[in-house]
PDB file of C-alpha atoms in Angstrom:
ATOM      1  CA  UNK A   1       4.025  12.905 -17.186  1.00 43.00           C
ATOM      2  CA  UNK A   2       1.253  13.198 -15.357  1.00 48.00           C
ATOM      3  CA  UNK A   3      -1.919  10.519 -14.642  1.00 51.00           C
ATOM      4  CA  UNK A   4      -5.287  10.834 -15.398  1.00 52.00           C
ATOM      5  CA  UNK A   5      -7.484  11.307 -12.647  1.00 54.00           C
ATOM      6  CA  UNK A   6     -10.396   8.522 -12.007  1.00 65.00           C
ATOM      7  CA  UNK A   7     -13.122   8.029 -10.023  1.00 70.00           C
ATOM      8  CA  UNK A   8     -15.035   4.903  -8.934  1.00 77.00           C
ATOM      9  CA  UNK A   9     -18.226   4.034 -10.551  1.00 82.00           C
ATOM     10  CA  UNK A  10     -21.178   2.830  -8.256  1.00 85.00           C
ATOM     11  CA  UNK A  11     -23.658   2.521 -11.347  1.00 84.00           C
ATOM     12  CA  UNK A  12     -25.400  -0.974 -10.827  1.00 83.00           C
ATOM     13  CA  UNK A  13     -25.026  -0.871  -7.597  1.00 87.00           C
ATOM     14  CA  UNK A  14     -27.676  -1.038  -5.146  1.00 88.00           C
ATOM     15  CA  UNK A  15     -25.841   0.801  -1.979  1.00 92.00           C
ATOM     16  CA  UNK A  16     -24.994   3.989  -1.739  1.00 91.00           C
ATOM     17  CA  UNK A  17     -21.074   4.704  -2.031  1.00 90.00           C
ATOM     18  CA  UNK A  18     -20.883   5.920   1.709  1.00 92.00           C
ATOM     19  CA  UNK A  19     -22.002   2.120   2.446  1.00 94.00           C
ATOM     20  CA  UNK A  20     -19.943   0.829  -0.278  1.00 95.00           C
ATOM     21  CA  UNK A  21     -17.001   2.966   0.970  1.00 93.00           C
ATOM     22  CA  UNK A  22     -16.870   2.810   4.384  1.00 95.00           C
ATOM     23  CA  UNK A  23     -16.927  -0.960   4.195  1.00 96.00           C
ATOM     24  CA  UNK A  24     -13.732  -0.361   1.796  1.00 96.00           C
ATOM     25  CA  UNK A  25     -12.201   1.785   4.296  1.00 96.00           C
ATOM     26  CA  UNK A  26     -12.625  -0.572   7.276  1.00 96.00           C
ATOM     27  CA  UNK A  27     -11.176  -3.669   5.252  1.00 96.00           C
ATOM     28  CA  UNK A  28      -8.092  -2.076   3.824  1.00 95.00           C
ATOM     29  CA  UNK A  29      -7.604   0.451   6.834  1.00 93.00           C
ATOM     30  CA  UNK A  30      -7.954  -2.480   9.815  1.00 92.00           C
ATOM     31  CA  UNK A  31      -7.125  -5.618  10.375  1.00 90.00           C
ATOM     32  CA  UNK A  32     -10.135  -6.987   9.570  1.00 93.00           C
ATOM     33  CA  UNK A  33     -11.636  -9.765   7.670  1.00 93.00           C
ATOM     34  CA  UNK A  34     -13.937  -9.905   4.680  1.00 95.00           C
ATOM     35  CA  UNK A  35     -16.379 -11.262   7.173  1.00 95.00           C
ATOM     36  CA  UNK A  36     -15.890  -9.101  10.495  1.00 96.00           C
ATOM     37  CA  UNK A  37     -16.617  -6.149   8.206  1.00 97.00           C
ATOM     38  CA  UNK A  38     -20.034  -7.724   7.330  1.00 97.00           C
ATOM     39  CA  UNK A  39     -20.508  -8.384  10.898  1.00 97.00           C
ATOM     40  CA  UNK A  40     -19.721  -4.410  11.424  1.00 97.00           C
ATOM     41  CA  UNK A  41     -21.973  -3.604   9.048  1.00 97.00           C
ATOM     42  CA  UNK A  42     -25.320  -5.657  10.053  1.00 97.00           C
ATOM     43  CA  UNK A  43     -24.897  -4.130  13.830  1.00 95.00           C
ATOM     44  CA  UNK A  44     -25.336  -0.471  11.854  1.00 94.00           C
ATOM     45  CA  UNK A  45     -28.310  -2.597  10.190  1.00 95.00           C
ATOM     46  CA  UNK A  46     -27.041  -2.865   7.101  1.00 95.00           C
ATOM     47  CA  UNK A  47     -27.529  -6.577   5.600  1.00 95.00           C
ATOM     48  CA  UNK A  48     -24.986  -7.531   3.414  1.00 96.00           C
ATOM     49  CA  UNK A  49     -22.853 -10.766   2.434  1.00 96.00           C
ATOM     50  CA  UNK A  50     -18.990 -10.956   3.023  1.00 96.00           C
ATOM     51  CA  UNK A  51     -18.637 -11.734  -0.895  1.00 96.00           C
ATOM     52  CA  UNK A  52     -20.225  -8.741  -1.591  1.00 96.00           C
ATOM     53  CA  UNK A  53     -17.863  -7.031   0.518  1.00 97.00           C
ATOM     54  CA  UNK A  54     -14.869  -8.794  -1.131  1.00 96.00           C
ATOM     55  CA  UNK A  55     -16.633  -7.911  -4.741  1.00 95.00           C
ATOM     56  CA  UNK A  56     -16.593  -4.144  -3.640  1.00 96.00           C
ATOM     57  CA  UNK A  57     -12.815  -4.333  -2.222  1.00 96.00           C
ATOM     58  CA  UNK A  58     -11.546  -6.105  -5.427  1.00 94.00           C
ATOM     59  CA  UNK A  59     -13.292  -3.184  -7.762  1.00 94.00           C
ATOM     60  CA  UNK A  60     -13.006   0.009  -5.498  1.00 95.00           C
ATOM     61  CA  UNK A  61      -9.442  -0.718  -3.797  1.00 94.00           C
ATOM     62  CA  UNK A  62      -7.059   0.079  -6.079  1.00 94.00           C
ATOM     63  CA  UNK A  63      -9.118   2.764  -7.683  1.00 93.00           C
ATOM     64  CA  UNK A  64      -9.038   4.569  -4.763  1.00 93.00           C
ATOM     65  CA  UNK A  65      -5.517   4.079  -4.017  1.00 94.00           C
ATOM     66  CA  UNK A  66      -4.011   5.159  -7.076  1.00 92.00           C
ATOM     67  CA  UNK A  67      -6.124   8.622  -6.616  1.00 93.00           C
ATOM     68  CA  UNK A  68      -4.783   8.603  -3.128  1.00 93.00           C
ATOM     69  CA  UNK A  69      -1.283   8.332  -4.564  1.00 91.00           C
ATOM     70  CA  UNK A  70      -1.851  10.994  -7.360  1.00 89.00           C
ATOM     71  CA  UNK A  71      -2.935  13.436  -4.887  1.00 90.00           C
ATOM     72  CA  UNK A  72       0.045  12.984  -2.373  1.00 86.00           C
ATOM     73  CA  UNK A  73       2.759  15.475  -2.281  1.00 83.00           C
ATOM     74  CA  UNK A  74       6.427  14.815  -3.913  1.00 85.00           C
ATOM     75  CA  UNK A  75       8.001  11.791  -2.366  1.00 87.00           C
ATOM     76  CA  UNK A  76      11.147  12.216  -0.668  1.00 89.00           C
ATOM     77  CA  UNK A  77      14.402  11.492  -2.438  1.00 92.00           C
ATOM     78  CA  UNK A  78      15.840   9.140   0.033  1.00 94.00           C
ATOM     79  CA  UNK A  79      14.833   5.624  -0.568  1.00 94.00           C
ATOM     80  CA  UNK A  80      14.514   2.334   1.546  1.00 94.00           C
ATOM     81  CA  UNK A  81      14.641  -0.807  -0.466  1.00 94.00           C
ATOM     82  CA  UNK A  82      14.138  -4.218   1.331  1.00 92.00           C
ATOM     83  CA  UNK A  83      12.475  -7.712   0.266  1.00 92.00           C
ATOM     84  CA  UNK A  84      10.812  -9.405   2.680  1.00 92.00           C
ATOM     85  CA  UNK A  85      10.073 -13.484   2.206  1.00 93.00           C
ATOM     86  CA  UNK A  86       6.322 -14.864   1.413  1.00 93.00           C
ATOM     87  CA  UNK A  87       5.352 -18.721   1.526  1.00 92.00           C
ATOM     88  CA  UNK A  88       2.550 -18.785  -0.893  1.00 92.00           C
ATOM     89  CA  UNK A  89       0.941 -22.504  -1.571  1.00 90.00           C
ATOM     90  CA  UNK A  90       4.587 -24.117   0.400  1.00 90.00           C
ATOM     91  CA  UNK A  91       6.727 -21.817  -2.154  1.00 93.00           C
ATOM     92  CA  UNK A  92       8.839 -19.036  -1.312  1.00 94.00           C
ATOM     93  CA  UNK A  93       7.577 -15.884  -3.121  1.00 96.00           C
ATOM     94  CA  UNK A  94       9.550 -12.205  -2.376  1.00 96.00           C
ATOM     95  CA  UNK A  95       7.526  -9.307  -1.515  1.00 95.00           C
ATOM     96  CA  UNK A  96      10.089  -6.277  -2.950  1.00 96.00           C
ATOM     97  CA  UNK A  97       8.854  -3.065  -0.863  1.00 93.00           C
ATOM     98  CA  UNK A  98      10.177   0.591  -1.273  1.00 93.00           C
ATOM     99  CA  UNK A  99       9.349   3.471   1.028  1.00 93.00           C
ATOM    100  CA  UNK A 100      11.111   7.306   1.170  1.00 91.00           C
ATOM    101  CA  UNK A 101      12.354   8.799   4.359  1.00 90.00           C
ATOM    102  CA  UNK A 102       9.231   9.603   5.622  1.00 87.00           C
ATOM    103  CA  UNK A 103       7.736   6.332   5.455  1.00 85.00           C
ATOM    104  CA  UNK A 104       5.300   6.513   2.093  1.00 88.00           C
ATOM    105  CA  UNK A 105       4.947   3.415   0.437  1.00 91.00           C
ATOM    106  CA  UNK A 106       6.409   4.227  -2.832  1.00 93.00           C
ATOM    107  CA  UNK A 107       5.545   1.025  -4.915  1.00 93.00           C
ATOM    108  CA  UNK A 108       5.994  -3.160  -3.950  1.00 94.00           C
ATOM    109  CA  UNK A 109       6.339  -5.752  -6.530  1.00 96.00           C
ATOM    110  CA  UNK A 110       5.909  -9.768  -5.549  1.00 96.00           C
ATOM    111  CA  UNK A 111       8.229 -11.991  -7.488  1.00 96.00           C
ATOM    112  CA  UNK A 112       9.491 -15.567  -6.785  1.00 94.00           C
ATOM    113  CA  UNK A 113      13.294 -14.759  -6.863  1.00 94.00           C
ATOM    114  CA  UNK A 114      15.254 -12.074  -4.920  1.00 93.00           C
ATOM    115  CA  UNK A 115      18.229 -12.388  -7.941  1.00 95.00           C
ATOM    116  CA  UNK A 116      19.454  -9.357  -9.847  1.00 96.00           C
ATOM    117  CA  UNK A 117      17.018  -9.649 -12.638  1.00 97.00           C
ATOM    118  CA  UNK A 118      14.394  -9.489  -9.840  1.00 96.00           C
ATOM    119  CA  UNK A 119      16.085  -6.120  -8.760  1.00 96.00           C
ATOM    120  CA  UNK A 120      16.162  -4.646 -11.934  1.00 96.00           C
ATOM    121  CA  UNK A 121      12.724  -5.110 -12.684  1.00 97.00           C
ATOM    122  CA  UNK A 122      11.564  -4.156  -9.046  1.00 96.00           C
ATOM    123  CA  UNK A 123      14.142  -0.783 -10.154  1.00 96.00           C
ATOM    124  CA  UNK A 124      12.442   0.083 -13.259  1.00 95.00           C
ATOM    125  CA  UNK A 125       8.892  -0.248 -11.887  1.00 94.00           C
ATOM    126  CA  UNK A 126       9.766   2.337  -9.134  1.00 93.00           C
ATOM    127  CA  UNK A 127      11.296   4.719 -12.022  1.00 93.00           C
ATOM    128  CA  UNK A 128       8.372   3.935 -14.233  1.00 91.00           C
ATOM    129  CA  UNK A 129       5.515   4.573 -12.122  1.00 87.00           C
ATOM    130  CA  UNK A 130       7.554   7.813  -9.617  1.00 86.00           C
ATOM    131  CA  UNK A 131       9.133   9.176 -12.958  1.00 82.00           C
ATOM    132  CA  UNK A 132      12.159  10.976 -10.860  1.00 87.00           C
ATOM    133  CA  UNK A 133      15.452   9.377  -9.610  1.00 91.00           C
ATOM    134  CA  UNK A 134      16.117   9.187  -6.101  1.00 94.00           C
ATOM    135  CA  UNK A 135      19.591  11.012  -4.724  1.00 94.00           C
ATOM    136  CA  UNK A 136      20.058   8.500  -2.585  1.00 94.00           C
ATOM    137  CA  UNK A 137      19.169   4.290  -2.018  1.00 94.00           C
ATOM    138  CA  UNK A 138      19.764   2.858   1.078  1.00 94.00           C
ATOM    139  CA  UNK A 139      19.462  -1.395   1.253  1.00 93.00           C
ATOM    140  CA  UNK A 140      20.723  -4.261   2.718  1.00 90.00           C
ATOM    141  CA  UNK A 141      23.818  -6.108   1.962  1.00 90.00           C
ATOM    142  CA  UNK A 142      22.065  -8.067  -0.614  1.00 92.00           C
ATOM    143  CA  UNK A 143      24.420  -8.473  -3.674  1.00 94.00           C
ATOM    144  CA  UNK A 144      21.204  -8.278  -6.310  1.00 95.00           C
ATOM    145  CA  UNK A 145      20.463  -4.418  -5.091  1.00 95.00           C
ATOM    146  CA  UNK A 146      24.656  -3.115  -6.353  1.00 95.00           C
ATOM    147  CA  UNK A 147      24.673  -5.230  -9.725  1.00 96.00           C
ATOM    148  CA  UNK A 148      21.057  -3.661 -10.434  1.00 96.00           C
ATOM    149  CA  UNK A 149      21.649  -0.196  -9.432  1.00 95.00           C
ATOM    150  CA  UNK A 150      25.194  -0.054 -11.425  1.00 95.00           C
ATOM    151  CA  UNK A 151      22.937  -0.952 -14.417  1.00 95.00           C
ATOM    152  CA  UNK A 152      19.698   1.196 -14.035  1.00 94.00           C
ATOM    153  CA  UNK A 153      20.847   3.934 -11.212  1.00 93.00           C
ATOM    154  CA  UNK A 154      24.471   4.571 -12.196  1.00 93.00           C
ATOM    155  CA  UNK A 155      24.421   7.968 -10.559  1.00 92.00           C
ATOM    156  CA  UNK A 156      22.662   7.820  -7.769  1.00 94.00           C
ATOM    157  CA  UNK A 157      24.425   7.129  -4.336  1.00 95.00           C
ATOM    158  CA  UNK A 158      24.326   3.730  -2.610  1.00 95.00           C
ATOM    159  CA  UNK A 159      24.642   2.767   0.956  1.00 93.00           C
ATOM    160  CA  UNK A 160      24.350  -0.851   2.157  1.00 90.00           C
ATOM    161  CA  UNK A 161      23.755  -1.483   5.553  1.00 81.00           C
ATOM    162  CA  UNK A 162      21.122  -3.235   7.832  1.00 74.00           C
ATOM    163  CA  UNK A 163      21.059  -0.555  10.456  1.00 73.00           C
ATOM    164  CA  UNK A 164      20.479   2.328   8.020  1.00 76.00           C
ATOM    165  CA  UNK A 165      17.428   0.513   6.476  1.00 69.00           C
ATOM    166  CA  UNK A 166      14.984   0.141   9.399  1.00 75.00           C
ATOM    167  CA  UNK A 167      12.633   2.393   8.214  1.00 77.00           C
ATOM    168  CA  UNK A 168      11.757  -0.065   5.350  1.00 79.00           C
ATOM    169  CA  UNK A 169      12.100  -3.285   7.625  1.00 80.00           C
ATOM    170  CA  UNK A 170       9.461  -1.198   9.959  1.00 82.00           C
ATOM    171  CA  UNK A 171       6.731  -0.987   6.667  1.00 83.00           C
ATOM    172  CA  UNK A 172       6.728  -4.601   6.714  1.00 86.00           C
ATOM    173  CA  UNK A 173       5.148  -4.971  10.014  1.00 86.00           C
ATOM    174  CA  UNK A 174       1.586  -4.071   8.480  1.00 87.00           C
ATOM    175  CA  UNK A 175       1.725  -6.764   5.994  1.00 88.00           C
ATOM    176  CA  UNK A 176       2.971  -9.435   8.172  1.00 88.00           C
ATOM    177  CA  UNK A 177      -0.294  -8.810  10.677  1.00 88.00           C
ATOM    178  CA  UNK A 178      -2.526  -8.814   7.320  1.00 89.00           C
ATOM    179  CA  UNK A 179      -0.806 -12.110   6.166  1.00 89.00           C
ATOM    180  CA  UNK A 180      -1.620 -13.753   9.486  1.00 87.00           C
ATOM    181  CA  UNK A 181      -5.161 -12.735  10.049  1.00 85.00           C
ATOM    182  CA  UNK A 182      -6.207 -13.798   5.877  1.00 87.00           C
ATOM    183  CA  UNK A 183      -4.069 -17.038   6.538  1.00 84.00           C
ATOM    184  CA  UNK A 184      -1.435 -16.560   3.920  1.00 87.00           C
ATOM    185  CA  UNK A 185      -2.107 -15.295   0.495  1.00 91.00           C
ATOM    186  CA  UNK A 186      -3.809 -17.198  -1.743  1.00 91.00           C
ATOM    187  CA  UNK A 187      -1.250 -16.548  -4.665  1.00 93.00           C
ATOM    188  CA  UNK A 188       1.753 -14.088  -6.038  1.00 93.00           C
ATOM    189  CA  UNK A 189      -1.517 -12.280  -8.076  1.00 94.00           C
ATOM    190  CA  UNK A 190      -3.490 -12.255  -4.710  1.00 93.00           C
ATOM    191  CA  UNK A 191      -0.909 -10.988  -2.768  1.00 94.00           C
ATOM    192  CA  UNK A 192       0.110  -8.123  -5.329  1.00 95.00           C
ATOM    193  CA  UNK A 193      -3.419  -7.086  -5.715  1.00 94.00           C
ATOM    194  CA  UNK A 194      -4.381  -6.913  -2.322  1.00 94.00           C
ATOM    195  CA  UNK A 195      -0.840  -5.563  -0.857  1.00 94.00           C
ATOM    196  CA  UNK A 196      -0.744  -2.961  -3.766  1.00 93.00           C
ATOM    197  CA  UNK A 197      -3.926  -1.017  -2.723  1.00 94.00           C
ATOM    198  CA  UNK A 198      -3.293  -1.929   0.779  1.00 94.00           C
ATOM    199  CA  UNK A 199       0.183   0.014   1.447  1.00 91.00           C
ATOM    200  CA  UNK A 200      -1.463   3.286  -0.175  1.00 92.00           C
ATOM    201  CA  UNK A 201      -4.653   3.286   2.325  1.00 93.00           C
ATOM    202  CA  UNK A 202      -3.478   2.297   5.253  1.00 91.00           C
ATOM    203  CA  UNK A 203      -0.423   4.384   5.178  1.00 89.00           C
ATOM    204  CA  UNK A 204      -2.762   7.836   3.874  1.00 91.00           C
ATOM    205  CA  UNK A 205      -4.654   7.173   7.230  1.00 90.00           C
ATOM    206  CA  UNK A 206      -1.692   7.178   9.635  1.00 84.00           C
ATOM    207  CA  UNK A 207       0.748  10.150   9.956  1.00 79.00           C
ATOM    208  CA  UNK A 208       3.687   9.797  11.866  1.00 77.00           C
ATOM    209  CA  UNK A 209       1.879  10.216  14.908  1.00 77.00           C
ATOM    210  CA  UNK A 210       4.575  10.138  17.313  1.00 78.00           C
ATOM    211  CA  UNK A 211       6.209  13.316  15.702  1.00 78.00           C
ATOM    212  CA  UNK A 212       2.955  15.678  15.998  1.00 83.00           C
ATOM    213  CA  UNK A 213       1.206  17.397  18.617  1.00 91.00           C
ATOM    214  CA  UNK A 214      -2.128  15.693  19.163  1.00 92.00           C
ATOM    215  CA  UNK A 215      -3.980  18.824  17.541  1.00 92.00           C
ATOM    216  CA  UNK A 216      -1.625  18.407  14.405  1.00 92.00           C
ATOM    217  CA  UNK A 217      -2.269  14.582  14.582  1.00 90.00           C
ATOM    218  CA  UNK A 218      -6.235  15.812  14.378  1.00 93.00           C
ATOM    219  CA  UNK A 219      -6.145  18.384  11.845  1.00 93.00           C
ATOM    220  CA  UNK A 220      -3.688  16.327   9.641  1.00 91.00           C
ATOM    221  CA  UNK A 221      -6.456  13.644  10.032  1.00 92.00           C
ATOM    222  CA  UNK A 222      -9.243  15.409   9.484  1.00 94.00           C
ATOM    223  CA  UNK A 223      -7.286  16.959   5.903  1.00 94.00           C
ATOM    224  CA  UNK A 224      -6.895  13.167   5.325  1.00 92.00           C
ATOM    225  CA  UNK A 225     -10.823  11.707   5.754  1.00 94.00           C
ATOM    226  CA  UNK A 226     -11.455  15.179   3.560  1.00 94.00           C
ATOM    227  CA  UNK A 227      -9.321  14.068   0.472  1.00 93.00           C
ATOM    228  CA  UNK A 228     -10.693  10.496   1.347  1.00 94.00           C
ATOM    229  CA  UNK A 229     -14.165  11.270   0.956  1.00 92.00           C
ATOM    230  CA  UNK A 230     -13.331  13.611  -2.321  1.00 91.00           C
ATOM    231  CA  UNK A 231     -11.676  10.190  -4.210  1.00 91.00           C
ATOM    232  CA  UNK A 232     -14.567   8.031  -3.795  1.00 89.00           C
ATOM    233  CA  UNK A 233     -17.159  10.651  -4.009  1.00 81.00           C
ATOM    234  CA  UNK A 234     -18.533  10.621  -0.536  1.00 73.00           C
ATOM    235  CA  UNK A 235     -20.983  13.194   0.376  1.00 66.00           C
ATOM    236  CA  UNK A 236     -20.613  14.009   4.131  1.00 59.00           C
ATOM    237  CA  UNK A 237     -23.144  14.515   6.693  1.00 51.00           C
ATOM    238  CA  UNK A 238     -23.910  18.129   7.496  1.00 42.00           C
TER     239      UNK A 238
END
């Protein structure tokens, strides 16, 4: 099954999509605020409000992240599971996260229990929206991850242990430093929204860096801002 492609539409609006994008790019790329990007913005001379900002995050975002995630190669078939805890409004919310074994966001789902119910629906999202089965899941020793997987993932191999699952722990880091500087998400919707588009942007801009040469690290970069500019229908200066 494959997905449709889609592109944004900037009809109605009164900035071009370079402005429009680049002020998506710095927002969901950096740690930046709705209103530092507006400051970033007026010192290139370009007036705008941080609402309008948020406005063109909330409707360009995920549009351009799920044509980042259509493009991508095959995922790997190794993958991380691990649930990280969220206090949203003084309640304890669990941000499910699942990356392969090269450190691709595969998919994250925010629910308010970390039972096996809450597994099984985290498992079937990943099958729904990656439409293979891994060969292999590697978690924690949470109990919630075996009952699921012997329901949904019968034959698929299973290893539980903390020190084999670092490279999901690692992905977390990302969203932690996002949490802080937006002081806490505003709600489980908020925090899905945001953190879905987020995971697929940020992580398309940075490569494993440490495992290339710094003229792979630039070419792989440069193939990157390419596909970039191709999703949201950037023209390029020549």
């Amino acid at each position: 099954m494959k997905t449709t492609p889609t592109t944004p539409s900037y009809k109605g609006f009164r900035f071009p999509p370079e402005i429009i994008n680049h002020a998506v790019w710095l927002y969901f790329r950096f740690s930046l605020s709705f209103r530092d990007v507006e400051e970033l913005l007026a010192q290139r001379g370009i007036v705008v409000t941080y609402e309008t900002v948020r406005q063109w995050c909330l409707q360009f975002g995920q549009v351009c992240a799920n044509e980042l995630r259509r493009r991508r190669p095959k995922t790997g078939d190794t993958w991380h599971l691990d649930e990280v805890c969220l206090k949203i409004n003084g309640k304890t919310h669990y941000l499910w996260r699942a990356v392969d074994q090269y450190g691709n966001v595969l998919d994250i789902l925010v629910q308010s229990r970390r039972n096996k119910n809450a597994a099984k629906k985290f498992f079937r999202k990943l099958l729904k929206r990656l439409h293979h089965v891994p060969r292999v899941i590697i978690t924690d020793k949470l109990k919630s991850y075996g009952a699921a997987k012997r329901e949904i993932l019968p034959g698929v191999e299973h290893r539980q242990h903390k020190g084999l699952n670092n490279r999901a722990e690692n992905s977390h880091q990302p969203t932690r430093l996002r949490e802080k500087k937006m002081r806490r998400f505003k709600s489980a919707k908020h925090a899905q929204r945001f953190l879905s588009a987020f995971g697929l942007i940020a992580g398309h801009f940075q490569p494993r860096r440490h495992c290339l040469s710094a003229e792979e690290y630039r070419a792989i970069l440069q193939t990157r801002f390419q596909i970039w500019n191709e999703v949201t229908e950037t023209k390029t200066a020549a």
